[in-house]
């Protein structure tokens, strides 16, 4: 009976030793293979994941230097692709944002969440690591607070901002990151207060001003 018990213990010890030997290995080319684990100087785990011939594969989990209870980031790598789905979390495990990386560049739609980790805060789109296309931000009540448009990482096109009740506050246009074109501004009741045209971030001399929604006289504006 003792012999069987000893053999049983040695069997599992052998498995444990064998498993440990397979961690943080490289192949003959010096490429990482198998399971890799890295640690902070304080001995807390930094990340754990698996490599295949030097390339990340499957799920990688990254942890804070302060706690190992929840990962602060999870990357899921696609087979035969440079794409990875990425999720970022607080140290308490609450989802903050998620999207895709192509190598280290953000691509496609990225989504951000309110403090509860569920309610939508904003979304934006990326192309080759820079903002491209529509971006929206929301109040906690799910009402849109702003709509932006980007091209090559700069504001381009129509931009709008809203109150928590959904009333529009401004409706302006950008070209290559500067105000350019017609613009209209409103009070919190949605009544227009002034409008005009920008050219290269400067106002032209054709602005109209309003009082209670009615055109203001020039002499009143001078006062």
JSON list of C-alpha atoms in Angstrom, two decimals:
[
{"chain": "A", "resi": 1, "resn": "UNK", "atom": "CA", "xyz": [0.00, 0.00, 0.00]},
{"chain": "A", "resi": 2, "resn": "UNK", "atom": "CA", "xyz": [2.85, 2.37, 0.88]},
{"chain": "A", "resi": 3, "resn": "UNK", "atom": "CA", "xyz": [4.52, 1.61, -2.42]},
{"chain": "A", "resi": 4, "resn": "UNK", "atom": "CA", "xyz": [1.35, 2.50, -4.33]},
{"chain": "A", "resi": 5, "resn": "UNK", "atom": "CA", "xyz": [1.00, 5.73, -2.34]},
{"chain": "A", "resi": 6, "resn": "UNK", "atom": "CA", "xyz": [4.60, 6.70, -3.03]},
{"chain": "A", "resi": 7, "resn": "UNK", "atom": "CA", "xyz": [4.19, 5.92, -6.70]},
{"chain": "A", "resi": 8, "resn": "UNK", "atom": "CA", "xyz": [1.01, 8.01, -6.77]},
{"chain": "A", "resi": 9, "resn": "UNK", "atom": "CA", "xyz": [2.76, 11.00, -5.17]},
{"chain": "A", "resi": 10, "resn": "UNK", "atom": "CA", "xyz": [5.78, 10.71, -7.45]},
{"chain": "A", "resi": 11, "resn": "UNK", "atom": "CA", "xyz": [3.50, 10.57, -10.47]},
{"chain": "A", "resi": 12, "resn": "UNK", "atom": "CA", "xyz": [1.87, 13.91, -9.65]},
{"chain": "A", "resi": 13, "resn": "UNK", "atom": "CA", "xyz": [5.14, 15.48, -8.56]},
{"chain": "A", "resi": 14, "resn": "UNK", "atom": "CA", "xyz": [6.54, 14.45, -11.92]},
{"chain": "A", "resi": 15, "resn": "UNK", "atom": "CA", "xyz": [3.61, 16.11, -13.71]},
{"chain": "A", "resi": 16, "resn": "UNK", "atom": "CA", "xyz": [4.12, 19.29, -11.68]},
{"chain": "A", "resi": 17, "resn": "UNK", "atom": "CA", "xyz": [7.85, 19.41, -12.42]},
{"chain": "A", "resi": 18, "resn": "UNK", "atom": "CA", "xyz": [7.20, 18.67, -16.09]},
{"chain": "A", "resi": 19, "resn": "UNK", "atom": "CA", "xyz": [4.63, 21.49, -16.26]},
{"chain": "A", "resi": 20, "resn": "UNK", "atom": "CA", "xyz": [7.01, 23.94, -14.63]},
{"chain": "A", "resi": 21, "resn": "UNK", "atom": "CA", "xyz": [9.72, 23.06, -17.09]},
{"chain": "A", "resi": 22, "resn": "UNK", "atom": "CA", "xyz": [7.44, 23.99, -19.99]},
{"chain": "A", "resi": 23, "resn": "UNK", "atom": "CA", "xyz": [6.88, 27.56, -18.80]},
{"chain": "A", "resi": 24, "resn": "UNK", "atom": "CA", "xyz": [8.81, 30.44, -20.42]},
{"chain": "A", "resi": 25, "resn": "UNK", "atom": "CA", "xyz": [10.43, 28.26, -23.07]},
{"chain": "A", "resi": 26, "resn": "UNK", "atom": "CA", "xyz": [11.92, 29.14, -26.48]},
{"chain": "A", "resi": 27, "resn": "UNK", "atom": "CA", "xyz": [12.49, 27.04, -29.59]},
{"chain": "A", "resi": 28, "resn": "UNK", "atom": "CA", "xyz": [15.75, 26.54, -31.44]},
{"chain": "A", "resi": 29, "resn": "UNK", "atom": "CA", "xyz": [15.26, 29.91, -33.17]},
{"chain": "A", "resi": 30, "resn": "UNK", "atom": "CA", "xyz": [14.94, 31.70, -29.85]},
{"chain": "A", "resi": 31, "resn": "UNK", "atom": "CA", "xyz": [11.20, 32.25, -30.34]},
{"chain": "A", "resi": 32, "resn": "UNK", "atom": "CA", "xyz": [8.85, 32.00, -27.38]},
{"chain": "A", "resi": 33, "resn": "UNK", "atom": "CA", "xyz": [6.73, 28.86, -27.28]},
{"chain": "A", "resi": 34, "resn": "UNK", "atom": "CA", "xyz": [4.13, 27.44, -24.92]},
{"chain": "A", "resi": 35, "resn": "UNK", "atom": "CA", "xyz": [2.91, 29.07, -21.72]},
{"chain": "A", "resi": 36, "resn": "UNK", "atom": "CA", "xyz": [4.69, 32.21, -20.55]},
{"chain": "A", "resi": 37, "resn": "UNK", "atom": "CA", "xyz": [4.33, 33.95, -17.22]},
{"chain": "A", "resi": 38, "resn": "UNK", "atom": "CA", "xyz": [5.95, 37.20, -16.18]},
{"chain": "A", "resi": 39, "resn": "UNK", "atom": "CA", "xyz": [6.02, 38.78, -12.72]},
{"chain": "A", "resi": 40, "resn": "UNK", "atom": "CA", "xyz": [6.47, 42.23, -11.21]},
{"chain": "A", "resi": 41, "resn": "UNK", "atom": "CA", "xyz": [9.39, 42.85, -8.81]},
{"chain": "A", "resi": 42, "resn": "UNK", "atom": "CA", "xyz": [6.91, 42.39, -5.92]},
{"chain": "A", "resi": 43, "resn": "UNK", "atom": "CA", "xyz": [6.26, 38.83, -7.20]},
{"chain": "A", "resi": 44, "resn": "UNK", "atom": "CA", "xyz": [2.72, 39.57, -8.37]},
{"chain": "A", "resi": 45, "resn": "UNK", "atom": "CA", "xyz": [1.88, 38.13, -11.74]},
{"chain": "A", "resi": 46, "resn": "UNK", "atom": "CA", "xyz": [2.17, 40.59, -14.62]},
{"chain": "A", "resi": 47, "resn": "UNK", "atom": "CA", "xyz": [0.74, 38.49, -17.45]},
{"chain": "A", "resi": 48, "resn": "UNK", "atom": "CA", "xyz": [0.09, 34.92, -18.49]},
{"chain": "A", "resi": 49, "resn": "UNK", "atom": "CA", "xyz": [-0.45, 33.66, -22.03]},
{"chain": "A", "resi": 50, "resn": "UNK", "atom": "CA", "xyz": [0.74, 31.29, -24.70]},
{"chain": "A", "resi": 51, "resn": "UNK", "atom": "CA", "xyz": [3.08, 31.68, -27.66]},
{"chain": "A", "resi": 52, "resn": "UNK", "atom": "CA", "xyz": [3.46, 29.70, -30.84]},
{"chain": "A", "resi": 53, "resn": "UNK", "atom": "CA", "xyz": [6.79, 30.23, -32.62]},
{"chain": "A", "resi": 54, "resn": "UNK", "atom": "CA", "xyz": [7.17, 33.71, -31.11]},
{"chain": "A", "resi": 55, "resn": "UNK", "atom": "CA", "xyz": [3.59, 34.82, -31.80]},
{"chain": "A", "resi": 56, "resn": "UNK", "atom": "CA", "xyz": [0.88, 35.30, -29.18]},
{"chain": "A", "resi": 57, "resn": "UNK", "atom": "CA", "xyz": [-2.02, 32.89, -29.49]},
{"chain": "A", "resi": 58, "resn": "UNK", "atom": "CA", "xyz": [-5.24, 32.36, -27.58]},
{"chain": "A", "resi": 59, "resn": "UNK", "atom": "CA", "xyz": [-6.01, 34.36, -24.44]},
{"chain": "A", "resi": 60, "resn": "UNK", "atom": "CA", "xyz": [-3.54, 36.61, -22.61]},
{"chain": "A", "resi": 61, "resn": "UNK", "atom": "CA", "xyz": [-4.37, 38.06, -19.19]},
{"chain": "A", "resi": 62, "resn": "UNK", "atom": "CA", "xyz": [-2.60, 41.11, -17.74]},
{"chain": "A", "resi": 63, "resn": "UNK", "atom": "CA", "xyz": [-2.68, 42.13, -14.08]},
{"chain": "A", "resi": 64, "resn": "UNK", "atom": "CA", "xyz": [-2.05, 45.21, -11.98]},
{"chain": "A", "resi": 65, "resn": "UNK", "atom": "CA", "xyz": [1.05, 45.46, -9.83]},
{"chain": "A", "resi": 66, "resn": "UNK", "atom": "CA", "xyz": [-1.31, 46.02, -6.86]},
{"chain": "A", "resi": 67, "resn": "UNK", "atom": "CA", "xyz": [-3.58, 42.99, -7.13]},
{"chain": "A", "resi": 68, "resn": "UNK", "atom": "CA", "xyz": [-3.89, 39.67, -8.94]},
{"chain": "A", "resi": 69, "resn": "UNK", "atom": "CA", "xyz": [-7.57, 39.19, -8.14]},
{"chain": "A", "resi": 70, "resn": "UNK", "atom": "CA", "xyz": [-8.83, 40.42, -11.52]},
{"chain": "A", "resi": 71, "resn": "UNK", "atom": "CA", "xyz": [-7.05, 41.00, -14.83]},
{"chain": "A", "resi": 72, "resn": "UNK", "atom": "CA", "xyz": [-6.91, 44.64, -15.92]},
{"chain": "A", "resi": 73, "resn": "UNK", "atom": "CA", "xyz": [-6.68, 43.60, -19.57]},
{"chain": "A", "resi": 74, "resn": "UNK", "atom": "CA", "xyz": [-7.57, 40.52, -21.60]},
{"chain": "A", "resi": 75, "resn": "UNK", "atom": "CA", "xyz": [-6.38, 40.01, -25.17]},
{"chain": "A", "resi": 76, "resn": "UNK", "atom": "CA", "xyz": [-7.80, 37.25, -27.33]},
{"chain": "A", "resi": 77, "resn": "UNK", "atom": "CA", "xyz": [-5.67, 36.65, -30.42]},
{"chain": "A", "resi": 78, "resn": "UNK", "atom": "CA", "xyz": [-7.12, 35.37, -33.68]},
{"chain": "A", "resi": 79, "resn": "UNK", "atom": "CA", "xyz": [-5.47, 32.41, -35.35]},
{"chain": "A", "resi": 80, "resn": "UNK", "atom": "CA", "xyz": [-3.39, 33.22, -38.44]},
{"chain": "A", "resi": 81, "resn": "UNK", "atom": "CA", "xyz": [-4.05, 36.94, -37.98]},
{"chain": "A", "resi": 82, "resn": "UNK", "atom": "CA", "xyz": [-2.52, 40.02, -36.37]},
{"chain": "A", "resi": 83, "resn": "UNK", "atom": "CA", "xyz": [-5.90, 40.95, -34.89]},
{"chain": "A", "resi": 84, "resn": "UNK", "atom": "CA", "xyz": [-6.70, 40.67, -31.21]},
{"chain": "A", "resi": 85, "resn": "UNK", "atom": "CA", "xyz": [-9.87, 41.44, -29.28]},
{"chain": "A", "resi": 86, "resn": "UNK", "atom": "CA", "xyz": [-8.98, 43.58, -26.25]},
{"chain": "A", "resi": 87, "resn": "UNK", "atom": "CA", "xyz": [-10.88, 44.36, -23.07]},
{"chain": "A", "resi": 88, "resn": "UNK", "atom": "CA", "xyz": [-9.70, 46.75, -20.34]},
{"chain": "A", "resi": 89, "resn": "UNK", "atom": "CA", "xyz": [-10.95, 46.53, -16.75]},
{"chain": "A", "resi": 90, "resn": "UNK", "atom": "CA", "xyz": [-10.62, 48.36, -13.45]},
{"chain": "A", "resi": 91, "resn": "UNK", "atom": "CA", "xyz": [-8.70, 46.64, -10.65]},
{"chain": "A", "resi": 92, "resn": "UNK", "atom": "CA", "xyz": [-12.10, 45.59, -9.31]},
{"chain": "A", "resi": 93, "resn": "UNK", "atom": "CA", "xyz": [-12.87, 43.74, -12.54]},
{"chain": "A", "resi": 94, "resn": "UNK", "atom": "CA", "xyz": [-15.33, 46.27, -14.03]},
{"chain": "A", "resi": 95, "resn": "UNK", "atom": "CA", "xyz": [-15.22, 46.57, -17.82]},
{"chain": "A", "resi": 96, "resn": "UNK", "atom": "CA", "xyz": [-13.95, 49.97, -19.01]},
{"chain": "A", "resi": 97, "resn": "UNK", "atom": "CA", "xyz": [-13.49, 49.58, -22.75]},
{"chain": "A", "resi": 98, "resn": "UNK", "atom": "CA", "xyz": [-13.13, 47.05, -25.54]},
{"chain": "A", "resi": 99, "resn": "UNK", "atom": "CA", "xyz": [-12.14, 46.89, -29.19]},
{"chain": "A", "resi": 100, "resn": "UNK", "atom": "CA", "xyz": [-9.60, 45.42, -31.58]},
{"chain": "A", "resi": 101, "resn": "UNK", "atom": "CA", "xyz": [-5.87, 45.81, -32.09]},
{"chain": "A", "resi": 102, "resn": "UNK", "atom": "CA", "xyz": [-3.97, 45.08, -35.28]},
{"chain": "A", "resi": 103, "resn": "UNK", "atom": "CA", "xyz": [-0.53, 44.44, -33.82]},
{"chain": "A", "resi": 104, "resn": "UNK", "atom": "CA", "xyz": [-0.43, 47.46, -31.48]},
{"chain": "A", "resi": 105, "resn": "UNK", "atom": "CA", "xyz": [-2.70, 49.75, -33.51]},
{"chain": "A", "resi": 106, "resn": "UNK", "atom": "CA", "xyz": [-6.35, 50.32, -32.70]},
{"chain": "A", "resi": 107, "resn": "UNK", "atom": "CA", "xyz": [-8.71, 49.40, -35.54]},
{"chain": "A", "resi": 108, "resn": "UNK", "atom": "CA", "xyz": [-12.46, 49.30, -36.04]},
{"chain": "A", "resi": 109, "resn": "UNK", "atom": "CA", "xyz": [-15.00, 50.23, -33.39]},
{"chain": "A", "resi": 110, "resn": "UNK", "atom": "CA", "xyz": [-13.92, 50.85, -29.77]},
{"chain": "A", "resi": 111, "resn": "UNK", "atom": "CA", "xyz": [-16.54, 51.02, -27.04]},
{"chain": "A", "resi": 112, "resn": "UNK", "atom": "CA", "xyz": [-16.24, 52.70, -23.62]},
{"chain": "A", "resi": 113, "resn": "UNK", "atom": "CA", "xyz": [-18.49, 52.22, -20.59]},
{"chain": "A", "resi": 114, "resn": "UNK", "atom": "CA", "xyz": [-19.74, 54.23, -17.63]},
{"chain": "A", "resi": 115, "resn": "UNK", "atom": "CA", "xyz": [-18.53, 53.41, -14.11]},
{"chain": "A", "resi": 116, "resn": "UNK", "atom": "CA", "xyz": [-20.97, 50.50, -13.84]},
{"chain": "A", "resi": 117, "resn": "UNK", "atom": "CA", "xyz": [-19.19, 48.69, -16.66]},
{"chain": "A", "resi": 118, "resn": "UNK", "atom": "CA", "xyz": [-22.44, 48.18, -18.56]},
{"chain": "A", "resi": 119, "resn": "UNK", "atom": "CA", "xyz": [-23.92, 51.53, -19.56]},
{"chain": "A", "resi": 120, "resn": "UNK", "atom": "CA", "xyz": [-22.50, 52.96, -22.78]},
{"chain": "A", "resi": 121, "resn": "UNK", "atom": "CA", "xyz": [-20.24, 56.00, -22.35]},
{"chain": "A", "resi": 122, "resn": "UNK", "atom": "CA", "xyz": [-18.94, 56.42, -25.90]},
{"chain": "A", "resi": 123, "resn": "UNK", "atom": "CA", "xyz": [-17.80, 54.74, -29.04]},
{"chain": "A", "resi": 124, "resn": "UNK", "atom": "CA", "xyz": [-15.33, 55.71, -31.72]},
{"chain": "A", "resi": 125, "resn": "UNK", "atom": "CA", "xyz": [-13.75, 54.23, -34.83]},
{"chain": "A", "resi": 126, "resn": "UNK", "atom": "CA", "xyz": [-10.11, 53.77, -35.75]},
{"chain": "A", "resi": 127, "resn": "UNK", "atom": "CA", "xyz": [-8.15, 53.09, -38.91]},
{"chain": "A", "resi": 128, "resn": "UNK", "atom": "CA", "xyz": [-4.47, 52.17, -38.61]},
{"chain": "A", "resi": 129, "resn": "UNK", "atom": "CA", "xyz": [-4.37, 53.53, -35.06]},
{"chain": "A", "resi": 130, "resn": "UNK", "atom": "CA", "xyz": [-5.94, 56.94, -35.73]},
{"chain": "A", "resi": 131, "resn": "UNK", "atom": "CA", "xyz": [-9.53, 58.13, -35.35]},
{"chain": "A", "resi": 132, "resn": "UNK", "atom": "CA", "xyz": [-11.64, 57.75, -38.47]},
{"chain": "A", "resi": 133, "resn": "UNK", "atom": "CA", "xyz": [-15.38, 58.22, -38.92]},
{"chain": "A", "resi": 134, "resn": "UNK", "atom": "CA", "xyz": [-18.11, 58.85, -36.37]},
{"chain": "A", "resi": 135, "resn": "UNK", "atom": "CA", "xyz": [-17.65, 59.12, -32.62]},
{"chain": "A", "resi": 136, "resn": "UNK", "atom": "CA", "xyz": [-20.46, 59.47, -30.08]},
{"chain": "A", "resi": 137, "resn": "UNK", "atom": "CA", "xyz": [-20.49, 60.21, -26.35]},
{"chain": "A", "resi": 138, "resn": "UNK", "atom": "CA", "xyz": [-23.48, 59.64, -24.05]},
{"chain": "A", "resi": 139, "resn": "UNK", "atom": "CA", "xyz": [-24.81, 60.93, -20.74]},
{"chain": "A", "resi": 140, "resn": "UNK", "atom": "CA", "xyz": [-25.56, 58.29, -18.04]},
{"chain": "A", "resi": 141, "resn": "UNK", "atom": "CA", "xyz": [-29.23, 58.47, -19.11]},
{"chain": "A", "resi": 142, "resn": "UNK", "atom": "CA", "xyz": [-28.19, 57.20, -22.59]},
{"chain": "A", "resi": 143, "resn": "UNK", "atom": "CA", "xyz": [-28.86, 60.59, -24.18]},
{"chain": "A", "resi": 144, "resn": "UNK", "atom": "CA", "xyz": [-26.24, 61.64, -26.74]},
{"chain": "A", "resi": 145, "resn": "UNK", "atom": "CA", "xyz": [-24.00, 64.44, -25.51]},
{"chain": "A", "resi": 146, "resn": "UNK", "atom": "CA", "xyz": [-21.86, 64.87, -28.66]},
{"chain": "A", "resi": 147, "resn": "UNK", "atom": "CA", "xyz": [-21.44, 63.56, -32.19]},
{"chain": "A", "resi": 148, "resn": "UNK", "atom": "CA", "xyz": [-18.02, 64.00, -33.78]},
{"chain": "A", "resi": 149, "resn": "UNK", "atom": "CA", "xyz": [-16.55, 63.03, -37.13]},
{"chain": "A", "resi": 150, "resn": "UNK", "atom": "CA", "xyz": [-12.89, 62.33, -37.84]},
{"chain": "A", "resi": 151, "resn": "UNK", "atom": "CA", "xyz": [-10.65, 61.85, -40.84]},
{"chain": "A", "resi": 152, "resn": "UNK", "atom": "CA", "xyz": [-7.02, 60.84, -40.44]},
{"chain": "A", "resi": 153, "resn": "UNK", "atom": "CA", "xyz": [-7.22, 61.58, -36.72]},
{"chain": "A", "resi": 154, "resn": "UNK", "atom": "CA", "xyz": [-8.54, 65.14, -37.11]},
{"chain": "A", "resi": 155, "resn": "UNK", "atom": "CA", "xyz": [-12.03, 66.56, -36.72]},
{"chain": "A", "resi": 156, "resn": "UNK", "atom": "CA", "xyz": [-13.68, 66.69, -40.13]},
{"chain": "A", "resi": 157, "resn": "UNK", "atom": "CA", "xyz": [-17.30, 67.22, -41.03]},
{"chain": "A", "resi": 158, "resn": "UNK", "atom": "CA", "xyz": [-20.32, 68.00, -38.90]},
{"chain": "A", "resi": 159, "resn": "UNK", "atom": "CA", "xyz": [-20.12, 68.25, -35.09]},
{"chain": "A", "resi": 160, "resn": "UNK", "atom": "CA", "xyz": [-23.06, 68.49, -32.67]},
{"chain": "A", "resi": 161, "resn": "UNK", "atom": "CA", "xyz": [-23.48, 68.83, -28.89]},
{"chain": "A", "resi": 162, "resn": "UNK", "atom": "CA", "xyz": [-26.63, 68.26, -26.82]},
{"chain": "A", "resi": 163, "resn": "UNK", "atom": "CA", "xyz": [-28.01, 68.79, -23.32]},
{"chain": "A", "resi": 164, "resn": "UNK", "atom": "CA", "xyz": [-29.00, 65.88, -21.06]},
{"chain": "A", "resi": 165, "resn": "UNK", "atom": "CA", "xyz": [-32.57, 66.33, -22.28]},
{"chain": "A", "resi": 166, "resn": "UNK", "atom": "CA", "xyz": [-31.56, 66.00, -25.91]},
{"chain": "A", "resi": 167, "resn": "UNK", "atom": "CA", "xyz": [-31.74, 69.66, -26.84]},
{"chain": "A", "resi": 168, "resn": "UNK", "atom": "CA", "xyz": [-29.14, 70.70, -29.40]},
{"chain": "A", "resi": 169, "resn": "UNK", "atom": "CA", "xyz": [-26.52, 73.22, -28.25]},
{"chain": "A", "resi": 170, "resn": "UNK", "atom": "CA", "xyz": [-24.40, 73.68, -31.36]},
{"chain": "A", "resi": 171, "resn": "UNK", "atom": "CA", "xyz": [-24.14, 72.52, -34.94]},
{"chain": "A", "resi": 172, "resn": "UNK", "atom": "CA", "xyz": [-20.76, 73.30, -36.48]},
{"chain": "A", "resi": 173, "resn": "UNK", "atom": "CA", "xyz": [-18.36, 72.04, -39.14]},
{"chain": "A", "resi": 174, "resn": "UNK", "atom": "CA", "xyz": [-14.66, 71.23, -39.17]},
{"chain": "A", "resi": 175, "resn": "UNK", "atom": "CA", "xyz": [-12.03, 70.74, -41.85]},
{"chain": "A", "resi": 176, "resn": "UNK", "atom": "CA", "xyz": [-8.68, 69.19, -40.85]},
{"chain": "A", "resi": 177, "resn": "UNK", "atom": "CA", "xyz": [-9.16, 69.98, -37.18]},
{"chain": "A", "resi": 178, "resn": "UNK", "atom": "CA", "xyz": [-10.26, 73.63, -37.44]},
{"chain": "A", "resi": 179, "resn": "UNK", "atom": "CA", "xyz": [-13.67, 75.28, -37.57]},
{"chain": "A", "resi": 180, "resn": "UNK", "atom": "CA", "xyz": [-14.62, 75.88, -41.17]},
{"chain": "A", "resi": 181, "resn": "UNK", "atom": "CA", "xyz": [-18.04, 76.48, -42.68]},
{"chain": "A", "resi": 182, "resn": "UNK", "atom": "CA", "xyz": [-21.47, 77.34, -41.31]},
{"chain": "A", "resi": 183, "resn": "UNK", "atom": "CA", "xyz": [-22.07, 77.19, -37.54]},
{"chain": "A", "resi": 184, "resn": "UNK", "atom": "CA", "xyz": [-25.14, 77.57, -35.40]},
{"chain": "A", "resi": 185, "resn": "UNK", "atom": "CA", "xyz": [-25.39, 77.91, -31.60]},
{"chain": "A", "resi": 186, "resn": "UNK", "atom": "CA", "xyz": [-28.41, 77.47, -29.32]},
{"chain": "A", "resi": 187, "resn": "UNK", "atom": "CA", "xyz": [-29.37, 78.06, -25.69]},
{"chain": "A", "resi": 188, "resn": "UNK", "atom": "CA", "xyz": [-30.43, 75.22, -23.39]},
{"chain": "A", "resi": 189, "resn": "UNK", "atom": "CA", "xyz": [-34.00, 75.54, -24.63]},
{"chain": "A", "resi": 190, "resn": "UNK", "atom": "CA", "xyz": [-32.91, 74.84, -28.18]},
{"chain": "A", "resi": 191, "resn": "UNK", "atom": "CA", "xyz": [-33.49, 78.40, -29.36]},
{"chain": "A", "resi": 192, "resn": "UNK", "atom": "CA", "xyz": [-30.88, 79.77, -31.75]},
{"chain": "A", "resi": 193, "resn": "UNK", "atom": "CA", "xyz": [-28.73, 82.57, -30.27]},
{"chain": "A", "resi": 194, "resn": "UNK", "atom": "CA", "xyz": [-26.20, 83.21, -33.04]},
{"chain": "A", "resi": 195, "resn": "UNK", "atom": "CA", "xyz": [-25.03, 81.78, -36.33]},
{"chain": "A", "resi": 196, "resn": "UNK", "atom": "CA", "xyz": [-22.45, 82.46, -38.99]},
{"chain": "A", "resi": 197, "resn": "UNK", "atom": "CA", "xyz": [-19.49, 81.16, -40.91]},
{"chain": "A", "resi": 198, "resn": "UNK", "atom": "CA", "xyz": [-15.96, 80.17, -39.92]},
{"chain": "A", "resi": 199, "resn": "UNK", "atom": "CA", "xyz": [-12.99, 80.14, -42.21]},
{"chain": "A", "resi": 200, "resn": "UNK", "atom": "CA", "xyz": [-9.85, 78.42, -40.93]},
{"chain": "A", "resi": 201, "resn": "UNK", "atom": "CA", "xyz": [-10.98, 78.78, -37.31]},
{"chain": "A", "resi": 202, "resn": "UNK", "atom": "CA", "xyz": [-11.88, 82.48, -37.60]},
{"chain": "A", "resi": 203, "resn": "UNK", "atom": "CA", "xyz": [-15.29, 84.12, -37.82]},
{"chain": "A", "resi": 204, "resn": "UNK", "atom": "CA", "xyz": [-16.22, 85.92, -41.00]},
{"chain": "A", "resi": 205, "resn": "UNK", "atom": "CA", "xyz": [-18.23, 89.15, -40.85]},
{"chain": "A", "resi": 206, "resn": "UNK", "atom": "CA", "xyz": [-21.63, 87.63, -41.61]},
{"chain": "A", "resi": 207, "resn": "UNK", "atom": "CA", "xyz": [-22.80, 86.54, -38.15]},
{"chain": "A", "resi": 208, "resn": "UNK", "atom": "CA", "xyz": [-26.42, 86.91, -37.07]},
{"chain": "A", "resi": 209, "resn": "UNK", "atom": "CA", "xyz": [-27.47, 87.22, -33.44]},
{"chain": "A", "resi": 210, "resn": "UNK", "atom": "CA", "xyz": [-30.87, 86.50, -31.90]},
{"chain": "A", "resi": 211, "resn": "UNK", "atom": "CA", "xyz": [-32.80, 87.47, -28.78]},
{"chain": "A", "resi": 212, "resn": "UNK", "atom": "CA", "xyz": [-35.57, 85.03, -27.79]},
{"chain": "A", "resi": 213, "resn": "UNK", "atom": "CA", "xyz": [-35.29, 83.54, -31.26]},
{"chain": "A", "resi": 214, "resn": "UNK", "atom": "CA", "xyz": [-35.78, 86.87, -33.04]},
{"chain": "A", "resi": 215, "resn": "UNK", "atom": "CA", "xyz": [-33.05, 88.66, -35.03]},
{"chain": "A", "resi": 216, "resn": "UNK", "atom": "CA", "xyz": [-31.29, 91.24, -32.86]},
{"chain": "A", "resi": 217, "resn": "UNK", "atom": "CA", "xyz": [-30.85, 94.76, -34.13]},
{"chain": "A", "resi": 218, "resn": "UNK", "atom": "CA", "xyz": [-27.30, 95.91, -34.76]},
{"chain": "A", "resi": 219, "resn": "UNK", "atom": "CA", "xyz": [-27.56, 98.83, -32.33]},
{"chain": "A", "resi": 220, "resn": "UNK", "atom": "CA", "xyz": [-28.67, 96.46, -29.55]},
{"chain": "A", "resi": 221, "resn": "UNK", "atom": "CA", "xyz": [-25.69, 94.21, -30.24]},
{"chain": "A", "resi": 222, "resn": "UNK", "atom": "CA", "xyz": [-23.31, 97.19, -29.91]},
{"chain": "A", "resi": 223, "resn": "UNK", "atom": "CA", "xyz": [-24.81, 97.96, -26.51]}
]
